Amino acid sequence: MPLRKIFVAGCCLMLAGMSGCGDNKTSSDADAPATFGTLHDGRNAMLYTLGNKNGLEAAITNFGGIVISLRVPDRKGALEDVVLGYDSLRQYEADRSYFGAIVGRYGNRIGNAKFTLDGSEYTLAANDGGNHLHGGLKGFNKVLWTADEKRSVPGRSLTLTYSSPDGEEGYPGALSVTLMYTLNDENELVIEYEAVTDKPTVVNLTHHSYFNLAGAGTRDVLDHELMIAADRFTPVDEGLIPTGELQSVEGTPMDFRAPTRIGDRIDYEDGQIHRGRGYDHNWVLNRDSDLLQVVASLFEPTTGRVMEVLTTEPGLQFYSGNFLDGTTRGKSGREYRFRTGLCLETQHFPDSPNKPDFPSAVLRPGERYHTVTAYRFTAR
Ligand code: BGC
């Protein structure tokens, strides 16, 4: 597995091949944010466009830190938007699918919407049956983040901040979160997450784009070939809460160690596939360090587009869009039917606050939460 060291320096993250702070594109009127829309409470959300020298383009709003569109080339160089989403801010306000969003304070599920930390029990918003999902009723995907102009490079990187008050959605501690998106010349959309707290709490931030490398809204994702560098996954109960076991993928439909067409085993007679209505599981990534590392790759044969996922995180949720049913109309009125987008969410394991044997998601005062994930685009 290729490793790359991460240097966090003042204003920007230096990944190999990424331009430094000084030599970025210079700002121009084209890089200035546009108004994306007005929220129900009257505040405006802005739209920021990032681009690189190869013509890739990402449009991101400070509402929910949502990636609205991501245009990447196919094997002939043709750019296409590869993420599902909507045309208007109002649709994102109403969205229940987390299209393109930043998810927090805790991405994925917490069983019975409760956890105990340092002897105190905390009750969270239950928004998925009796469980807590993706930060609750109003997670980080539904808040207006503040753009930090000093720490953003117009047209190249966007830094957003959000202060989550003590007790928000039931979580202890006031949490200050910083999120930086960068589109670099290596064709990577890099997401860097940071957080500090004033009381012990739990944090697990992730990104929830639904990818379709054939182009958003065109077809299902079953012909995509996926590789996940993981020997084990975390099996789940009926409520999609991990049982606590780390199960080998050997001989199961969860084995993506070699690139495999997603549709090949998605409807297998298998208890885990049945519970997830397809793939909706966390893989235990094979890691040899906590540095940024390629952990997954996705290939779409008709266009040749390839997306690699790099992360510092221990887990990856592969969700095959099983709850999409065609009732959601996305960009240009396109129907988003069953399995027309897939998520690759880098994360700590679901329900870690209740699973002492899983890598800890606890953040304490004086500590700094810091994770990095990148989606890298090529074609072959
Ligand atoms: C979860 C799914 C959930 C979806 C919500 C995914 O991250 O794994 O179970 O339905 O988010 O859109």
PDB file of N, CA, C and O in Angstrom, residues 4 43 54 85 90 100 183 197 231 364:
ATOM      1  N   ARG A   4       1.683   8.042   2.212  1.00  0.00           N
ATOM      2  CA  ARG A   4       2.166   9.394   2.020  1.00  0.00           C
ATOM      3  C   ARG A   4       2.096  10.108   3.337  1.00  0.00           C
ATOM      4  O   ARG A   4       1.110  10.013   4.049  1.00  0.00           O
ATOM      5  N   ARG A  43     -31.293  33.081   6.159  1.00  0.00           N
ATOM      6  CA  ARG A  43     -29.852  33.234   5.908  1.00  0.00           C
ATOM      7  C   ARG A  43     -29.497  32.708   4.515  1.00  0.00           C
ATOM      8  O   ARG A  43     -30.129  31.768   4.020  1.00  0.00           O
ATOM      9  N   ASN A  54      -6.267  20.549 -14.443  1.00  0.00           N
ATOM     10  CA  ASN A  54      -6.756  19.533 -15.383  1.00  0.00           C
ATOM     11  C   ASN A  54      -8.229  19.685 -15.717  1.00  0.00           C
ATOM     12  O   ASN A  54      -8.808  18.810 -16.374  1.00  0.00           O
ATOM     13  N   GLY A  85     -27.233  14.631  -6.382  1.00  0.00           N
ATOM     14  CA  GLY A  85     -27.556  15.841  -5.619  1.00  0.00           C
ATOM     15  C   GLY A  85     -28.764  16.522  -6.216  1.00  0.00           C
ATOM     16  O   GLY A  85     -29.521  15.919  -6.990  1.00  0.00           O
ATOM     17  N   ARG A  90     -33.275  24.541  -1.299  1.00  0.00           N
ATOM     18  CA  ARG A  90     -34.479  24.064  -0.615  1.00  0.00           C
ATOM     19  C   ARG A  90     -34.563  22.538  -0.632  1.00  0.00           C
ATOM     20  O   ARG A  90     -34.992  21.906   0.317  1.00  0.00           O
ATOM     21  N   GLY A 100     -24.078  14.199  -0.638  1.00  0.00           N
ATOM     22  CA  GLY A 100     -22.899  15.071  -0.686  1.00  0.00           C
ATOM     23  C   GLY A 100     -22.469  15.705   0.622  1.00  0.00           C
ATOM     24  O   GLY A 100     -21.537  16.507   0.642  1.00  0.00           O
ATOM     25  N   LEU A 183      -9.042  20.887  -3.830  1.00  0.00           N
ATOM     26  CA  LEU A 183      -8.962  20.138  -5.088  1.00  0.00           C
ATOM     27  C   LEU A 183      -7.562  20.380  -5.639  1.00  0.00           C
ATOM     28  O   LEU A 183      -7.234  21.498  -6.044  1.00  0.00           O
ATOM     29  N   THR A 197     -12.675  20.034  21.740  1.00  0.00           N
ATOM     30  CA  THR A 197     -13.852  20.038  22.608  1.00  0.00           C
ATOM     31  C   THR A 197     -13.509  20.637  23.974  1.00  0.00           C
ATOM     32  O   THR A 197     -12.335  20.657  24.354  1.00  0.00           O
ATOM     33  N   ASP A 231      -9.499  -7.310   5.263  1.00  0.00           N
ATOM     34  CA  ASP A 231      -9.662  -8.750   5.487  1.00  0.00           C
ATOM     35  C   ASP A 231     -10.890  -9.039   6.348  1.00  0.00           C
ATOM     36  O   ASP A 231     -11.300 -10.184   6.460  1.00  0.00           O
ATOM     37  N   ARG A 364     -11.087  14.271  24.013  1.00  0.00           N
ATOM     38  CA  ARG A 364     -11.045  14.931  25.326  1.00  0.00           C
ATOM     39  C   ARG A 364     -10.475  16.341  25.204  1.00  0.00           C
ATOM     40  O   ARG A 364      -9.744  16.636  24.248  1.00  0.00           O
TER      41      ARG A 364
END
